[in-house]
Amino acid sequence: MSSFLSQQVLVLNRLWQAVNVCTVRRALNLLFQGQAQVVMSATDGSLQTFNFWEWRDFSQQQPHPESIQTVSFKIRIPQVILLLLFDRLPKKEVKFTRHNIFERDKNTCQYCGEQFDRRDLNLDHVIPRDRGGPTSWENVVCSCVECNTRKANRSPQEAGLRLIRKPKRPRWRPFVQINLELPCHDSWKHFLDLAYWNVELGEDTG
Ligand SMILES: [Zn+2]
C-alpha cells in the first residue's frame, strides 16, 4: 500500500495542461479536500472527471488491483488529476538553484559536452570565485569531474578548455523534458502532447 501511495500522479491545471507530478498520497488528499478531480479516459476515448465521492463509488463498482484499502472502503489510485481551485501558476523568474543550473545545462558538462549523471557533475565557476567570478547564471556551469579537475582554479582559456555555450540566465520557465526514467502511465500521454511538463524546480516532487 505504501508503494502505491508514493506512485506518481500527473497534475493538470484548470486549463487541462500538465503542470506537475505529485504522489498518490497528495493526489488523494487534494481529491478528498475537493481541490482536484480524477481524470480518466473512458473506453471510447472521452475524458471523464470524478470528484472524491464519484471516484470512491467508481472504485467499488469497478475494482482494480491498484487500489488502496482505507478503513471503510477501497479507493483506486488515480493516474491523472485536475486541479479545480487554484492554478499552479509558474513563477516568473527561474530560481537560481543547483537544480535549475543542471536543467539549463541538461546535465551536460559545459566543457567536454558530455552528458552525465547528476551525481557526477559539479558546478563550476567559469571565472574562479577568488578572482572575483560571481556566483551567477552567467558564471556558473555544470562540469564533469574530469574537466573540473583539469580546469582547477583557472579560467577556461588558461586550462585550454572552451565552453560549449555561453552561460546565461534562462528566459524560459523551467520546463523539463519528460524524464523517461520516471514511470509514465499511458494515461499521461494524452496530456503530455507538448512533450514538456513543468516541475516546480528547487523542490522535490515526491
Ligand atoms: Zn567534461
PDB file of C-alpha atoms and ligand atoms in Angstrom:
ATOM      1  CA  MET A   1       0.000   0.000   0.000  1.00  0.00           C
ATOM      2  CA  SER A   2       2.746   2.451   0.848  1.00  0.00           C
ATOM      3  CA  SER A   3       4.314   1.885  -2.572  1.00  0.00           C
ATOM      4  CA  PHE A   4       1.001   2.828  -4.190  1.00  0.00           C
ATOM      5  CA  LEU A   5       0.890   5.974  -2.126  1.00  0.00           C
ATOM      6  CA  SER A   6       4.210   7.153  -3.407  1.00  0.00           C
ATOM      7  CA  GLN A   7       3.485   6.478  -7.072  1.00  0.00           C
ATOM      8  CA  GLN A   8       3.353   9.442  -9.393  1.00  0.00           C
ATOM      9  CA  VAL A   9       0.194  11.171 -10.489  1.00  0.00           C
ATOM     10  CA  LEU A  10       0.104  13.688 -13.290  1.00  0.00           C
ATOM     11  CA  VAL A  11      -1.362  17.036 -12.236  1.00  0.00           C
ATOM     12  CA  LEU A  12      -3.312  19.199 -14.682  1.00  0.00           C
ATOM     13  CA  ASN A  13      -4.211  22.814 -14.073  1.00  0.00           C
ATOM     14  CA  ARG A  14      -7.638  24.225 -14.765  1.00  0.00           C
ATOM     15  CA  LEU A  15      -6.744  24.580 -18.414  1.00  0.00           C
ATOM     16  CA  TRP A  16      -6.026  20.866 -18.554  1.00  0.00           C
ATOM     17  CA  GLN A  17      -2.359  21.498 -19.037  1.00  0.00           C
ATOM     18  CA  ALA A  18       0.080  19.136 -17.407  1.00  0.00           C
ATOM     19  CA  VAL A  19       1.876  21.197 -14.810  1.00  0.00           C
ATOM     20  CA  ASN A  20       3.346  18.830 -12.333  1.00  0.00           C
ATOM     21  CA  VAL A  21       3.523  15.401 -10.883  1.00  0.00           C
ATOM     22  CA  CYS A  22       2.693  14.545  -7.307  1.00  0.00           C
ATOM     23  CA  THR A  23       2.382  11.428  -5.222  1.00  0.00           C
ATOM     24  CA  VAL A  24      -0.786   9.375  -4.965  1.00  0.00           C
ATOM     25  CA  ARG A  25      -0.886  10.385  -1.328  1.00  0.00           C
ATOM     26  CA  ARG A  26      -1.037  14.066  -2.227  1.00  0.00           C
ATOM     27  CA  ALA A  27      -3.461  13.457  -5.086  1.00  0.00           C
ATOM     28  CA  LEU A  28      -5.901  11.643  -2.817  1.00  0.00           C
ATOM     29  CA  ASN A  29      -5.550  14.407  -0.309  1.00  0.00           C
ATOM     30  CA  LEU A  30      -6.389  17.057  -2.906  1.00  0.00           C
ATOM     31  CA  LEU A  31      -9.259  14.918  -4.128  1.00  0.00           C
ATOM     32  CA  PHE A  32     -10.641  14.486  -0.653  1.00  0.00           C
ATOM     33  CA  GLN A  33     -10.393  18.205   0.020  1.00  0.00           C
ATOM     34  CA  GLY A  34     -12.335  18.934  -3.154  1.00  0.00           C
ATOM     35  CA  GLN A  35      -9.394  20.697  -4.714  1.00  0.00           C
ATOM     36  CA  ALA A  36      -8.948  18.211  -7.508  1.00  0.00           C
ATOM     37  CA  GLN A  37     -10.834  15.669  -9.566  1.00  0.00           C
ATOM     38  CA  VAL A  38      -9.636  12.437 -11.040  1.00  0.00           C
ATOM     39  CA  VAL A  39      -9.372  12.358 -14.823  1.00  0.00           C
ATOM     40  CA  MET A  40      -9.808   9.112 -16.671  1.00  0.00           C
ATOM     41  CA  SER A  41     -10.253   8.186 -20.301  1.00  0.00           C
ATOM     42  CA  ALA A  42     -13.367   6.204 -20.969  1.00  0.00           C
ATOM     43  CA  THR A  43     -13.182   3.252 -23.339  1.00  0.00           C
ATOM     44  CA  ASP A  44     -14.424   5.471 -26.167  1.00  0.00           C
ATOM     45  CA  GLY A  45     -11.530   7.832 -25.570  1.00  0.00           C
ATOM     46  CA  SER A  46     -13.565  10.588 -23.991  1.00  0.00           C
ATOM     47  CA  LEU A  47     -12.350  12.026 -20.727  1.00  0.00           C
ATOM     48  CA  GLN A  48     -14.323  11.710 -17.562  1.00  0.00           C
ATOM     49  CA  THR A  49     -13.812  13.512 -14.309  1.00  0.00           C
ATOM     50  CA  PHE A  50     -14.693  12.226 -10.878  1.00  0.00           C
ATOM     51  CA  ASN A  51     -14.920  14.031  -7.594  1.00  0.00           C
ATOM     52  CA  PHE A  52     -13.977  12.193  -4.445  1.00  0.00           C
ATOM     53  CA  TRP A  53     -17.382  10.585  -3.900  1.00  0.00           C
ATOM     54  CA  GLU A  54     -17.798   9.614  -7.534  1.00  0.00           C
ATOM     55  CA  TRP A  55     -14.331   8.165  -7.567  1.00  0.00           C
ATOM     56  CA  ARG A  56     -14.974   6.231  -4.418  1.00  0.00           C
ATOM     57  CA  ASP A  57     -18.154   4.767  -5.929  1.00  0.00           C
ATOM     58  CA  PHE A  58     -16.418   4.028  -9.175  1.00  0.00           C
ATOM     59  CA  SER A  59     -13.679   2.233  -7.256  1.00  0.00           C
ATOM     60  CA  GLN A  60     -16.295  -0.068  -5.704  1.00  0.00           C
ATOM     61  CA  GLN A  61     -18.129  -0.692  -8.964  1.00  0.00           C
ATOM     62  CA  GLN A  62     -15.020  -1.488 -10.949  1.00  0.00           C
ATOM     63  CA  PRO A  63     -12.487  -2.967  -8.553  1.00  0.00           C
ATOM     64  CA  HIS A  64      -8.940  -2.574  -9.709  1.00  0.00           C
ATOM     65  CA  PRO A  65      -5.757  -4.149  -8.363  1.00  0.00           C
ATOM     66  CA  GLU A  66      -4.172  -0.729  -7.938  1.00  0.00           C
ATOM     67  CA  SER A  67      -6.399   0.318  -5.108  1.00  0.00           C
ATOM     68  CA  ILE A  68      -5.875   1.415  -1.581  1.00  0.00           C
ATOM     69  CA  GLN A  69      -7.845  -0.048   1.272  1.00  0.00           C
ATOM     70  CA  THR A  70      -8.935   2.579   3.738  1.00  0.00           C
ATOM     71  CA  VAL A  71     -10.707   1.772   6.954  1.00  0.00           C
ATOM     72  CA  SER A  72     -14.107   1.609   5.319  1.00  0.00           C
ATOM     73  CA  PHE A  73     -13.647   1.370   1.586  1.00  0.00           C
ATOM     74  CA  LYS A  74     -11.296   0.714  -1.265  1.00  0.00           C
ATOM     75  CA  ILE A  75     -10.214   3.520  -3.495  1.00  0.00           C
ATOM     76  CA  ARG A  76      -8.499   3.151  -6.780  1.00  0.00           C
ATOM     77  CA  ILE A  77      -5.312   5.090  -7.232  1.00  0.00           C
ATOM     78  CA  PRO A  78      -5.633   7.937  -9.721  1.00  0.00           C
ATOM     79  CA  GLN A  79      -3.138   8.454 -12.513  1.00  0.00           C
ATOM     80  CA  VAL A  80      -4.191  11.939 -13.567  1.00  0.00           C
ATOM     81  CA  ILE A  81      -5.841  14.674 -11.523  1.00  0.00           C
ATOM     82  CA  LEU A  82      -7.260  18.029 -12.479  1.00  0.00           C
ATOM     83  CA  LEU A  83      -6.823  20.934 -10.111  1.00  0.00           C
ATOM     84  CA  LEU A  84     -10.026  22.869  -9.543  1.00  0.00           C
ATOM     85  CA  LEU A  85      -9.413  25.638  -7.129  1.00  0.00           C
ATOM     86  CA  PHE A  86      -6.077  27.055  -7.941  1.00  0.00           C
ATOM     87  CA  ASP A  87      -3.559  27.189 -10.674  1.00  0.00           C
ATOM     88  CA  ARG A  88      -0.017  26.346 -10.063  1.00  0.00           C
ATOM     89  CA  LEU A  89       0.996  29.381 -11.973  1.00  0.00           C
ATOM     90  CA  PRO A  90       4.597  29.448 -12.912  1.00  0.00           C
ATOM     91  CA  LYS A  91       6.963  31.603 -11.052  1.00  0.00           C
ATOM     92  CA  LYS A  92       8.024  34.449 -13.253  1.00  0.00           C
ATOM     93  CA  GLU A  93      11.677  34.148 -12.582  1.00  0.00           C
ATOM     94  CA  VAL A  94      13.686  30.986 -12.813  1.00  0.00           C
ATOM     95  CA  LYS A  95      15.262  30.487  -9.445  1.00  0.00           C
ATOM     96  CA  PHE A  96      18.992  30.279  -9.326  1.00  0.00           C
ATOM     97  CA  THR A  97      19.393  26.845  -7.858  1.00  0.00           C
ATOM     98  CA  ARG A  98      21.719  23.951  -8.377  1.00  0.00           C
ATOM     99  CA  HIS A  99      18.804  22.027  -9.786  1.00  0.00           C
ATOM    100  CA  ASN A 100      17.936  24.705 -12.337  1.00  0.00           C
ATOM    101  CA  ILE A 101      21.531  25.001 -13.458  1.00  0.00           C
ATOM    102  CA  PHE A 102      21.523  21.283 -14.131  1.00  0.00           C
ATOM    103  CA  GLU A 103      18.276  21.737 -16.020  1.00  0.00           C
ATOM    104  CA  ARG A 104      19.600  24.634 -18.050  1.00  0.00           C
ATOM    105  CA  ASP A 105      22.756  22.730 -18.926  1.00  0.00           C
ATOM    106  CA  LYS A 106      20.798  19.498 -19.462  1.00  0.00           C
ATOM    107  CA  ASN A 107      23.168  17.567 -17.215  1.00  0.00           C
ATOM    108  CA  THR A 108      25.857  18.178 -19.763  1.00  0.00           C
ATOM    109  CA  CYS A 109      29.398  19.172 -18.928  1.00  0.00           C
ATOM    110  CA  GLN A 110      29.778  22.599 -20.486  1.00  0.00           C
ATOM    111  CA  TYR A 111      33.411  21.943 -21.343  1.00  0.00           C
ATOM    112  CA  CYS A 112      33.512  18.490 -22.922  1.00  0.00           C
ATOM    113  CA  GLY A 113      29.850  18.417 -23.932  1.00  0.00           C
ATOM    114  CA  GLU A 114      29.185  15.012 -22.465  1.00  0.00           C
ATOM    115  CA  GLN A 115      26.075  14.168 -20.533  1.00  0.00           C
ATOM    116  CA  PHE A 116      26.448  12.722 -17.069  1.00  0.00           C
ATOM    117  CA  ASP A 117      24.547  11.547 -14.106  1.00  0.00           C
ATOM    118  CA  ARG A 118      23.916  14.476 -11.824  1.00  0.00           C
ATOM    119  CA  ARG A 119      25.988  12.987  -9.083  1.00  0.00           C
ATOM    120  CA  ASP A 120      28.974  13.003 -11.436  1.00  0.00           C
ATOM    121  CA  LEU A 121      28.648  16.693 -12.203  1.00  0.00           C
ATOM    122  CA  ASN A 122      29.940  19.691 -10.308  1.00  0.00           C
ATOM    123  CA  LEU A 123      29.030  23.286 -10.524  1.00  0.00           C
ATOM    124  CA  ASP A 124      31.963  25.235 -11.821  1.00  0.00           C
ATOM    125  CA  HIS A 125      32.682  28.936 -11.560  1.00  0.00           C
ATOM    126  CA  VAL A 126      33.881  29.831 -15.051  1.00  0.00           C
ATOM    127  CA  ILE A 127      35.898  32.719 -13.674  1.00  0.00           C
ATOM    128  CA  PRO A 128      37.066  31.346 -10.336  1.00  0.00           C
ATOM    129  CA  ARG A 129      35.495  32.845  -7.286  1.00  0.00           C
ATOM    130  CA  ASP A 130      38.748  34.026  -5.802  1.00  0.00           C
ATOM    131  CA  ARG A 131      39.320  36.070  -8.944  1.00  0.00           C
ATOM    132  CA  GLY A 132      36.073  37.839  -8.458  1.00  0.00           C
ATOM    133  CA  GLY A 133      33.944  35.496 -10.537  1.00  0.00           C
ATOM    134  CA  PRO A 134      30.377  35.900  -9.300  1.00  0.00           C
ATOM    135  CA  THR A 135      28.029  33.098  -8.385  1.00  0.00           C
ATOM    136  CA  SER A 136      25.509  33.847 -11.096  1.00  0.00           C
ATOM    137  CA  TRP A 137      23.758  32.331 -14.079  1.00  0.00           C
ATOM    138  CA  GLU A 138      26.437  33.851 -16.292  1.00  0.00           C
ATOM    139  CA  ASN A 139      29.370  32.417 -14.388  1.00  0.00           C
ATOM    140  CA  VAL A 140      28.272  29.022 -13.108  1.00  0.00           C
ATOM    141  CA  VAL A 141      28.035  25.944 -15.288  1.00  0.00           C
ATOM    142  CA  CYS A 142      27.879  22.174 -14.971  1.00  0.00           C
ATOM    143  CA  SER A 143      31.147  20.419 -15.414  1.00  0.00           C
ATOM    144  CA  CYS A 144      32.245  16.828 -15.096  1.00  0.00           C
ATOM    145  CA  VAL A 145      34.791  15.788 -12.541  1.00  0.00           C
ATOM    146  CA  GLU A 146      37.471  15.330 -15.152  1.00  0.00           C
ATOM    147  CA  CYS A 147      37.058  18.780 -16.719  1.00  0.00           C
ATOM    148  CA  ASN A 148      36.690  20.315 -13.313  1.00  0.00           C
ATOM    149  CA  THR A 149      39.928  18.767 -12.141  1.00  0.00           C
ATOM    150  CA  ARG A 150      41.699  19.787 -15.295  1.00  0.00           C
ATOM    151  CA  LYS A 151      40.447  23.341 -15.023  1.00  0.00           C
ATOM    152  CA  ALA A 152      41.285  23.637 -11.350  1.00  0.00           C
ATOM    153  CA  ASN A 153      41.397  27.232 -10.253  1.00  0.00           C
ATOM    154  CA  ARG A 154      41.962  28.735 -13.673  1.00  0.00           C
ATOM    155  CA  SER A 155      39.969  30.397 -16.356  1.00  0.00           C
ATOM    156  CA  PRO A 156      38.863  28.141 -19.222  1.00  0.00           C
ATOM    157  CA  GLN A 157      41.399  29.752 -21.552  1.00  0.00           C
ATOM    158  CA  GLU A 158      44.246  29.106 -19.158  1.00  0.00           C
ATOM    159  CA  ALA A 159      43.190  25.487 -18.810  1.00  0.00           C
ATOM    160  CA  GLY A 160      42.790  25.030 -22.544  1.00  0.00           C
ATOM    161  CA  LEU A 161      39.079  24.447 -22.188  1.00  0.00           C
ATOM    162  CA  ARG A 162      36.221  26.006 -24.084  1.00  0.00           C
ATOM    163  CA  LEU A 163      32.661  26.423 -23.005  1.00  0.00           C
ATOM    164  CA  ILE A 164      30.277  24.730 -25.395  1.00  0.00           C
ATOM    165  CA  ARG A 165      27.891  27.640 -24.936  1.00  0.00           C
ATOM    166  CA  LYS A 166      27.845  30.949 -23.186  1.00  0.00           C
ATOM    167  CA  PRO A 167      26.052  30.550 -19.871  1.00  0.00           C
ATOM    168  CA  LYS A 168      23.132  32.853 -19.311  1.00  0.00           C
ATOM    169  CA  ARG A 169      20.036  33.270 -17.251  1.00  0.00           C
ATOM    170  CA  PRO A 170      17.333  31.061 -18.734  1.00  0.00           C
ATOM    171  CA  ARG A 171      14.464  33.054 -20.131  1.00  0.00           C
ATOM    172  CA  TRP A 172      12.151  30.126 -20.144  1.00  0.00           C
ATOM    173  CA  ARG A 173      10.160  28.822 -17.357  1.00  0.00           C
ATOM    174  CA  PRO A 174      11.900  25.707 -16.218  1.00  0.00           C
ATOM    175  CA  PHE A 175      10.014  23.330 -18.446  1.00  0.00           C
ATOM    176  CA  VAL A 176      11.610  19.998 -18.138  1.00  0.00           C
ATOM    177  CA  GLN A 177      11.686  17.425 -20.815  1.00  0.00           C
ATOM    178  CA  ILE A 178       9.945  14.266 -19.762  1.00  0.00           C
ATOM    179  CA  ASN A 179      12.233  12.264 -17.623  1.00  0.00           C
ATOM    180  CA  LEU A 180      11.980   8.862 -19.223  1.00  0.00           C
ATOM    181  CA  GLU A 181      13.296   7.235 -16.116  1.00  0.00           C
ATOM    182  CA  LEU A 182      10.093   8.183 -14.392  1.00  0.00           C
ATOM    183  CA  PRO A 183       7.454   5.550 -14.885  1.00  0.00           C
ATOM    184  CA  CYS A 184       4.964   7.262 -17.152  1.00  0.00           C
ATOM    185  CA  HIS A 185       1.444   5.913 -17.342  1.00  0.00           C
ATOM    186  CA  ASP A 186      -0.174   5.544 -20.737  1.00  0.00           C
ATOM    187  CA  SER A 187      -2.938   7.727 -19.424  1.00  0.00           C
ATOM    188  CA  TRP A 188      -0.484  10.618 -19.161  1.00  0.00           C
ATOM    189  CA  LYS A 189       0.436  10.655 -22.802  1.00  0.00           C
ATOM    190  CA  HIS A 190      -2.699  12.462 -23.810  1.00  0.00           C
ATOM    191  CA  PHE A 191      -1.679  15.392 -21.663  1.00  0.00           C
ATOM    192  CA  LEU A 192       1.950  15.402 -22.484  1.00  0.00           C
ATOM    193  CA  ASP A 193       1.455  16.421 -26.080  1.00  0.00           C
ATOM    194  CA  LEU A 194       3.657  19.412 -25.571  1.00  0.00           C
ATOM    195  CA  ALA A 195       6.268  16.871 -24.610  1.00  0.00           C
ATOM    196  CA  TYR A 196       7.166  19.129 -21.759  1.00  0.00           C
ATOM    197  CA  TRP A 197       5.937  19.451 -18.309  1.00  0.00           C
ATOM    198  CA  ASN A 198       6.730  21.750 -15.594  1.00  0.00           C
ATOM    199  CA  VAL A 199       8.164  20.634 -12.369  1.00  0.00           C
ATOM    200  CA  GLU A 200       8.441  23.134  -9.607  1.00  0.00           C
ATOM    201  CA  LEU A 201      12.153  23.134  -9.532  1.00  0.00           C
ATOM    202  CA  GLY A 202      14.047  23.572  -6.374  1.00  0.00           C
ATOM    203  CA  GLU A 203      11.778  21.257  -4.510  1.00  0.00           C
ATOM    204  CA  ASP A 204      11.254  17.574  -4.801  1.00  0.00           C
ATOM    205  CA  THR A 205       8.016  16.406  -6.271  1.00  0.00           C
ATOM    206  CA  GLY A 206       7.901  13.331  -4.090  1.00  0.00           C
TER     207      GLY A 206
HETATM  208 ZN    ZN B   1      33.668  17.459 -19.007  1.00  0.00          ZN
END
